[in-house]
PDB file of C-alpha atoms in Angstrom:
ATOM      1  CA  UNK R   1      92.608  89.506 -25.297  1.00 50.00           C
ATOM      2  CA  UNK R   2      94.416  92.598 -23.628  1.00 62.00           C
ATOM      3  CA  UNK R   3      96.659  92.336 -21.376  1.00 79.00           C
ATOM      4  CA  UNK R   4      96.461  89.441 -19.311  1.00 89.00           C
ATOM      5  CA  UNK R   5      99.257  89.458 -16.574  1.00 90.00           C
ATOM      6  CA  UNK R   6      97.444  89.691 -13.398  1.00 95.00           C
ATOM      7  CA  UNK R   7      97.162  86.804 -10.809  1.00 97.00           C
ATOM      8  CA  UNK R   8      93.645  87.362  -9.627  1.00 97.00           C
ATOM      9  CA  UNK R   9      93.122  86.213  -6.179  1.00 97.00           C
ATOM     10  CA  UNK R  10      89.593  84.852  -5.315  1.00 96.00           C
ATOM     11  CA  UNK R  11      89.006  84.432  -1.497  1.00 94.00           C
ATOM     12  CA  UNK R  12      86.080  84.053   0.518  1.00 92.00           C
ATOM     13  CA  UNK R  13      85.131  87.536   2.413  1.00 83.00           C
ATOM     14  CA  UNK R  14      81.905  87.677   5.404  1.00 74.00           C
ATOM     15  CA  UNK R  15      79.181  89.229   3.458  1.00 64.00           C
ATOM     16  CA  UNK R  16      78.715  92.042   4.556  1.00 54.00           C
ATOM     17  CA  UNK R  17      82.065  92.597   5.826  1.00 51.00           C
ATOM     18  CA  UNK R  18      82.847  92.722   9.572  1.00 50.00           C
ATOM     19  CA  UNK R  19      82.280  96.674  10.609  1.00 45.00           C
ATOM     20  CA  UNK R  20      84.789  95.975  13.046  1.00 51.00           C
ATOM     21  CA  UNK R  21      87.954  97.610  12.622  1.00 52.00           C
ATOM     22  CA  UNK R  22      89.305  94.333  10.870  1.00 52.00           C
ATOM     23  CA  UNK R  23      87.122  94.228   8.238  1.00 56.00           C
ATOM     24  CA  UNK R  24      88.092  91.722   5.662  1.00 57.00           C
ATOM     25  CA  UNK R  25      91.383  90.902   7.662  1.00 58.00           C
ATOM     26  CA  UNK R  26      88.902  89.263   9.991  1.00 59.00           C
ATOM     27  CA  UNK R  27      88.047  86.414   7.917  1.00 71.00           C
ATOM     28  CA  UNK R  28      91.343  83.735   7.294  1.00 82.00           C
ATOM     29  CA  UNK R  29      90.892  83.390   3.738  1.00 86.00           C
ATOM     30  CA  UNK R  30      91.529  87.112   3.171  1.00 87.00           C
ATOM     31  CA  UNK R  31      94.539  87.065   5.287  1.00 89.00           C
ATOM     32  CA  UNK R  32      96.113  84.249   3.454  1.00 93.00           C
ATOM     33  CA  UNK R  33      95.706  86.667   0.015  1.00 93.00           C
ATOM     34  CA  UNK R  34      97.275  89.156   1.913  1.00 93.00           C
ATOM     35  CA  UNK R  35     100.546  87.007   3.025  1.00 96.00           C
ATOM     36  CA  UNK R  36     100.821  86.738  -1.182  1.00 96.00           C
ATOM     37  CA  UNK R  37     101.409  90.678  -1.424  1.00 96.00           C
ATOM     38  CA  UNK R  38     103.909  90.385   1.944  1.00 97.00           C
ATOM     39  CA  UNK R  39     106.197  87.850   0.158  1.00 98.00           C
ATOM     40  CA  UNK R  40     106.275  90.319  -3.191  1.00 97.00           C
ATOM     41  CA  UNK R  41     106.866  93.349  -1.297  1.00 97.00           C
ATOM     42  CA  UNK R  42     109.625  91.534   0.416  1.00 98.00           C
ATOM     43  CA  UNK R  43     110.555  89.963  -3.083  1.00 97.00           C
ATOM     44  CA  UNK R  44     110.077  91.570  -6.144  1.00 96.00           C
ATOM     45  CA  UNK R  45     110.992  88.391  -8.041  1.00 97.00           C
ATOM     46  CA  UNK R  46     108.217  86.371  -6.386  1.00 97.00           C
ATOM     47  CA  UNK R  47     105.873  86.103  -9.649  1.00 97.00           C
ATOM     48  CA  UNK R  48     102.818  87.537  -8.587  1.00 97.00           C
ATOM     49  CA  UNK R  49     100.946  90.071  -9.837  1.00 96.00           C
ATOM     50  CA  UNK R  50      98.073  91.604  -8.132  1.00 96.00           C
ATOM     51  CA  UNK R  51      94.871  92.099 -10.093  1.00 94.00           C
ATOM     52  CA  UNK R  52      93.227  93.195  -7.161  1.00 87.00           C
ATOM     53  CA  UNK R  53      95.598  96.682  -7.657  1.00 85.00           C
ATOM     54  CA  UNK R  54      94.851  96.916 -11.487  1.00 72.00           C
ATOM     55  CA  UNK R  55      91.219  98.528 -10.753  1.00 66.00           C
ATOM     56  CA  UNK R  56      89.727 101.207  -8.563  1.00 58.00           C
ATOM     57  CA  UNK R  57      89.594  99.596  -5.113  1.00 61.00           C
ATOM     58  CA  UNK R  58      85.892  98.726  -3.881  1.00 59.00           C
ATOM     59  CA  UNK R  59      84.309 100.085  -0.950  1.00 55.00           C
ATOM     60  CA  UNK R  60      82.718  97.477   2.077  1.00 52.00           C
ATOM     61  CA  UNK R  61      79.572  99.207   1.301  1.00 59.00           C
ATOM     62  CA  UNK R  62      79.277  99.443  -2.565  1.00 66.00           C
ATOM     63  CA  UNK R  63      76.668  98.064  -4.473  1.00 86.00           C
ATOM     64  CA  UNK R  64      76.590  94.714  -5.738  1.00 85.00           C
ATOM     65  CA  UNK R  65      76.449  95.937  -9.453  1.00 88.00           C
ATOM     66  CA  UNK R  66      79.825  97.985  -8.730  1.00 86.00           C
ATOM     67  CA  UNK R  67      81.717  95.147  -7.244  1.00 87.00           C
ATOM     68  CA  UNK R  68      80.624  92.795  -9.791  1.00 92.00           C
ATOM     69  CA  UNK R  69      81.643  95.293 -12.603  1.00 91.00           C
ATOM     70  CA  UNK R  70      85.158  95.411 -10.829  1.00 90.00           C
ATOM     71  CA  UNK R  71      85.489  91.979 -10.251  1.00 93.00           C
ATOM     72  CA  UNK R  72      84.689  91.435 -13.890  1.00 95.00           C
ATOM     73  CA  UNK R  73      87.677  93.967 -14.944  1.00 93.00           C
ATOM     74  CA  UNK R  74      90.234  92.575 -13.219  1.00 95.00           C
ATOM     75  CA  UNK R  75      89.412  88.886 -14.227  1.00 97.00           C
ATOM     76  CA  UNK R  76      90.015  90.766 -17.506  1.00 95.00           C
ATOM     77  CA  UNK R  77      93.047  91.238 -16.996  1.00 94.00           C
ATOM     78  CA  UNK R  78      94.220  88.219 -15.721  1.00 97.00           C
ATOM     79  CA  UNK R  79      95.782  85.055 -16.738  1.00 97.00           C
ATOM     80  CA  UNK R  80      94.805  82.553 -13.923  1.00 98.00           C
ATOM     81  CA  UNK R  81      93.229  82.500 -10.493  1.00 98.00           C
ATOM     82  CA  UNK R  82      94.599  81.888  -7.731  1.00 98.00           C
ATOM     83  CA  UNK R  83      91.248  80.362  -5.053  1.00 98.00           C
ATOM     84  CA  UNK R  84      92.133  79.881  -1.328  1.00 98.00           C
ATOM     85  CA  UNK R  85      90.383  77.170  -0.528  1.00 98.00           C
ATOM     86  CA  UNK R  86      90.116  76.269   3.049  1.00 96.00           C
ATOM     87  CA  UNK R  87      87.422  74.935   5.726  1.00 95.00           C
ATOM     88  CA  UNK R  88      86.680  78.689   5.946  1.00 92.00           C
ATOM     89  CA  UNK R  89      85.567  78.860   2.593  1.00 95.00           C
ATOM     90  CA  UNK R  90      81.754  79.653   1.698  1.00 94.00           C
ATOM     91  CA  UNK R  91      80.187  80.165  -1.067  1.00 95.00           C
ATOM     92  CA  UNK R  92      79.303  83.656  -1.402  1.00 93.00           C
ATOM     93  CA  UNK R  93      77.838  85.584  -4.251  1.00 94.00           C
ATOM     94  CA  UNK R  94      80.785  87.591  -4.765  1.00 93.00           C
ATOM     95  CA  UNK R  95      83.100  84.307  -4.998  1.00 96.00           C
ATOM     96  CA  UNK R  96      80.786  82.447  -6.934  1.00 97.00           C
ATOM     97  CA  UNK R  97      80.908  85.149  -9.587  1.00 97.00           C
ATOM     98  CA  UNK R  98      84.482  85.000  -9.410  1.00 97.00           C
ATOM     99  CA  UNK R  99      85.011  81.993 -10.127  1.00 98.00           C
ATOM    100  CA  UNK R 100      82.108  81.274 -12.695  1.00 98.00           C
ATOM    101  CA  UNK R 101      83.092  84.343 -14.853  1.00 98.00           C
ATOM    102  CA  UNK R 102      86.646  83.663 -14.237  1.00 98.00           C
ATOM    103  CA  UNK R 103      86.468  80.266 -15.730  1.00 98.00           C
ATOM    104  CA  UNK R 104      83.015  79.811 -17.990  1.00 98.00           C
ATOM    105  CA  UNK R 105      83.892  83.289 -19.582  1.00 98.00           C
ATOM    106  CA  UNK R 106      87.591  83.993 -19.756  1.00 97.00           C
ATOM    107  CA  UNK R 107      89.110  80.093 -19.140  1.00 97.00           C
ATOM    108  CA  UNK R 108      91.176  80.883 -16.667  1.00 98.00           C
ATOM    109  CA  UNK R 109      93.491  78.196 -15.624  1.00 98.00           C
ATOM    110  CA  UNK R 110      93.211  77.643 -11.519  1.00 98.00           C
ATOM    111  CA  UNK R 111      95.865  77.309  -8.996  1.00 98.00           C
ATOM    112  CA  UNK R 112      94.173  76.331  -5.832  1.00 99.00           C
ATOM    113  CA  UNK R 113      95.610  76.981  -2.404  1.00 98.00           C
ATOM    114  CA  UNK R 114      94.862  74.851  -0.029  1.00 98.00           C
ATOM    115  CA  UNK R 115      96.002  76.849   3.415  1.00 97.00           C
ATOM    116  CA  UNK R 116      94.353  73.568   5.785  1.00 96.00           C
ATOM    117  CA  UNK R 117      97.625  71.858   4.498  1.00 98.00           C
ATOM    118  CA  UNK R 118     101.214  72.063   4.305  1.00 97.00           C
ATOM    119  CA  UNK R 119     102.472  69.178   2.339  1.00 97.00           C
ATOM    120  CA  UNK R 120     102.475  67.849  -0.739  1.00 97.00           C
ATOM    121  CA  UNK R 121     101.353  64.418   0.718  1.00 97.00           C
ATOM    122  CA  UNK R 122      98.522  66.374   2.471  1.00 98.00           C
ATOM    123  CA  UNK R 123      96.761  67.088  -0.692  1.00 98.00           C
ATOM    124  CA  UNK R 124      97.639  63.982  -2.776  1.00 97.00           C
ATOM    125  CA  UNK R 125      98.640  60.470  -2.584  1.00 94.00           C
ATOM    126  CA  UNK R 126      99.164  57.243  -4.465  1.00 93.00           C
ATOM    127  CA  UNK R 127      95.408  57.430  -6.209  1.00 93.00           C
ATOM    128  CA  UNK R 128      95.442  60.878  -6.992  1.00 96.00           C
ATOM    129  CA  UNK R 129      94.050  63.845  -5.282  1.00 98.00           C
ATOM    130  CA  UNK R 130      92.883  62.936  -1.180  1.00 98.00           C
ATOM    131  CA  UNK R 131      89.317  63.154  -0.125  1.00 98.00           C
ATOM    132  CA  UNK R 132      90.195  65.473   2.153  1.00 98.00           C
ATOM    133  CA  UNK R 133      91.064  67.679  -0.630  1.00 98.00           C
ATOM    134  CA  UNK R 134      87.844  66.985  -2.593  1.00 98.00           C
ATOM    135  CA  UNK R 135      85.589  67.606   0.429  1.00 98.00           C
ATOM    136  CA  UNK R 136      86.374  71.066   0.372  1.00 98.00           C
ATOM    137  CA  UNK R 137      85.216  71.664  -3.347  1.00 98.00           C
ATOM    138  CA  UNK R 138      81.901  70.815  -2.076  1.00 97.00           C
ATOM    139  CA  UNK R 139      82.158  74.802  -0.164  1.00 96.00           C
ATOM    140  CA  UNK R 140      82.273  76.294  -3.233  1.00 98.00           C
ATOM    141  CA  UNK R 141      79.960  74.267  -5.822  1.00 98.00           C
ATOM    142  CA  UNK R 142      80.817  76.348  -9.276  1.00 98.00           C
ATOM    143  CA  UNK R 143      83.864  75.700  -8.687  1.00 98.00           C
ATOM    144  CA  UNK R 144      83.659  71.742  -8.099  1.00 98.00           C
ATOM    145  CA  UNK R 145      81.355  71.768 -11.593  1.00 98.00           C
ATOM    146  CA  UNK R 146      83.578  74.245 -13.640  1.00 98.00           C
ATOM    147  CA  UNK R 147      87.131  72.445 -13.152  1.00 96.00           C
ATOM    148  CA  UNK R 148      87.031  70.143 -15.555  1.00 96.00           C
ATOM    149  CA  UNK R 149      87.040  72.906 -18.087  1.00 97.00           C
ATOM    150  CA  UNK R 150      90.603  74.206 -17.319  1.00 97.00           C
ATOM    151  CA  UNK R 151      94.062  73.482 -15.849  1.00 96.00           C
ATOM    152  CA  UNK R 152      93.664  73.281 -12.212  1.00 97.00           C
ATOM    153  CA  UNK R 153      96.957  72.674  -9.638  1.00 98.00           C
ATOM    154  CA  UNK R 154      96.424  71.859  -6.163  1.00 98.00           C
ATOM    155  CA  UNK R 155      98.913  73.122  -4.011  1.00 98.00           C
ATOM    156  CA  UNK R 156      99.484  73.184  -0.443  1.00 98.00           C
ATOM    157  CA  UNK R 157      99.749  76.424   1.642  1.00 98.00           C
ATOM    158  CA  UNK R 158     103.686  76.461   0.885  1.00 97.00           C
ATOM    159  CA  UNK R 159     105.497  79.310  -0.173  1.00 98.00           C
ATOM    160  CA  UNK R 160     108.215  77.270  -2.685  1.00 98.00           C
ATOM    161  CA  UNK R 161     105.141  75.393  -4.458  1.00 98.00           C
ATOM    162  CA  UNK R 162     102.946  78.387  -4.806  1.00 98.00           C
ATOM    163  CA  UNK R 163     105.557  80.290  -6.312  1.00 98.00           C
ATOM    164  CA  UNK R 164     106.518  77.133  -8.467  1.00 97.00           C
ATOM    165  CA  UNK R 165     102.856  76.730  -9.702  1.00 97.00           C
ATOM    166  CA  UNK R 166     102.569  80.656 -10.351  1.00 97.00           C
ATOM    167  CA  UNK R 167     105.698  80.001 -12.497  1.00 96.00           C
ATOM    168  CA  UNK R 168     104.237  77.039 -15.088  1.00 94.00           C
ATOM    169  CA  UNK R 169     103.155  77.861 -18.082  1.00 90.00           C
ATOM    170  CA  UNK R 170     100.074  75.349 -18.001  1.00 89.00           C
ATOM    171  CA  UNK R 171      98.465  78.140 -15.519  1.00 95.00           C
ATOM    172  CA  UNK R 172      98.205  80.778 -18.076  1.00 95.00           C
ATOM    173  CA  UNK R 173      95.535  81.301 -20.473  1.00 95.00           C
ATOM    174  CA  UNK R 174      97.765  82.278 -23.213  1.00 92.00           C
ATOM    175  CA  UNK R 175      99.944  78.892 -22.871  1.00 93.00           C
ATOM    176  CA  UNK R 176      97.257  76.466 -21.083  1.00 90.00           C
ATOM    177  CA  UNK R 177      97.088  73.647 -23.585  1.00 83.00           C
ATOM    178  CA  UNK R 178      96.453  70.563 -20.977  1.00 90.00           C
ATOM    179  CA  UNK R 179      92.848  70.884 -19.462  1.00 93.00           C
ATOM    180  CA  UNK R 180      93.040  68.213 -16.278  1.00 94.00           C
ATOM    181  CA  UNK R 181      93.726  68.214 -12.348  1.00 94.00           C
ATOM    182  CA  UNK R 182      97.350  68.581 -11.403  1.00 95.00           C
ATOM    183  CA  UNK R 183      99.418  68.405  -8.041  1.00 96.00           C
ATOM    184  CA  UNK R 184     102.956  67.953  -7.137  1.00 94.00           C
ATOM    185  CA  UNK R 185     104.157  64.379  -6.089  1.00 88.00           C
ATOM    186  CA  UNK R 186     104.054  63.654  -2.886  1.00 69.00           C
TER     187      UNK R 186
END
């Protein structure tokens, strides 16, 4: 198994990427990723682990055999995923393969970000897990048809939970033993 102490975080990029001088920082989901490796810098105890710095970084313009092959090493190394998940989201090839290999091949427990809300009451209530919530599975179908085999956690877009849910146990491969859909109480 190697290994596996990377958080790998899967985030919807414009394909191609904007040749502006942006680039990925132009589309929200990549920013949000990005506001994860602020709050380690600023905190080295913040549990997160970049997978995304455990490869050889990928060019806008490489081929889409190269960036799978990387994408596929650092899920390697990793012991969940953490998806931002937002009306932003689309399903694009290289996000698709993320999260199919990520889950169908390695089982790969999921935290899911959700940065459209900020409390715990926005993603869940009384019956479970909001529609509003489940509406945006539909942007990103392999990942709405591969949940059920893994831990997921839905968490708002709220640094104290996030951190929380990087900390359990039940999002690691190595200690996932309860496959179902989690959240925090509202």
């Amino acid at each position: 198994m190697g290994n596996r102490t990377a958080n790998y975080a899967a985030f919807y990029v414009a394909e191609p990427f904007d040749e502006s001088n942006l680039g990925a920082n132009a589309t929200p989901d990549f920013v949000y990723y990005n506001q994860l490796r602020a709050w380690k810098a600023r905190d080295s105890s913040f549990p997160f682990v970049d997978a995304h710095s455990k490869t050889y970084s990928v060019r806008d313009n490489s081929k889409w055999e190269t960036l799978k092959q990387r994408l596929h090493e650092r899920l390697d190394v990793s012991k969940n995923i953490i998806l931002f998940l937002s009306r932003h989201t689309k399903n694009s090839r290289a996000l698709h393969e993320e999260i199919d290999y990520g889950i169908n091949n390695k089982g790969l427990p999921v935290i899911v970000i959700y940065p459209d809300f900020k409390e715990k009451s926005d993603i869940a209530g009384y019956s479970g897990i909001k529609q509003q919530v489940r509406d945006l599975w539909d942007n990103l179908p392999v990942f709405r048809n591969s949940m059920r085999n893994v831990a997921t956690i839905h968490v708002p877009y709220q640094k104290k939970l996030i951190e929380d849910a990087l900390k359990y146990d039940n999002f690691k491969v190595t200690s996932m033993s309860n496959i179902d859909a989690y959240y925090f109480k509202y």
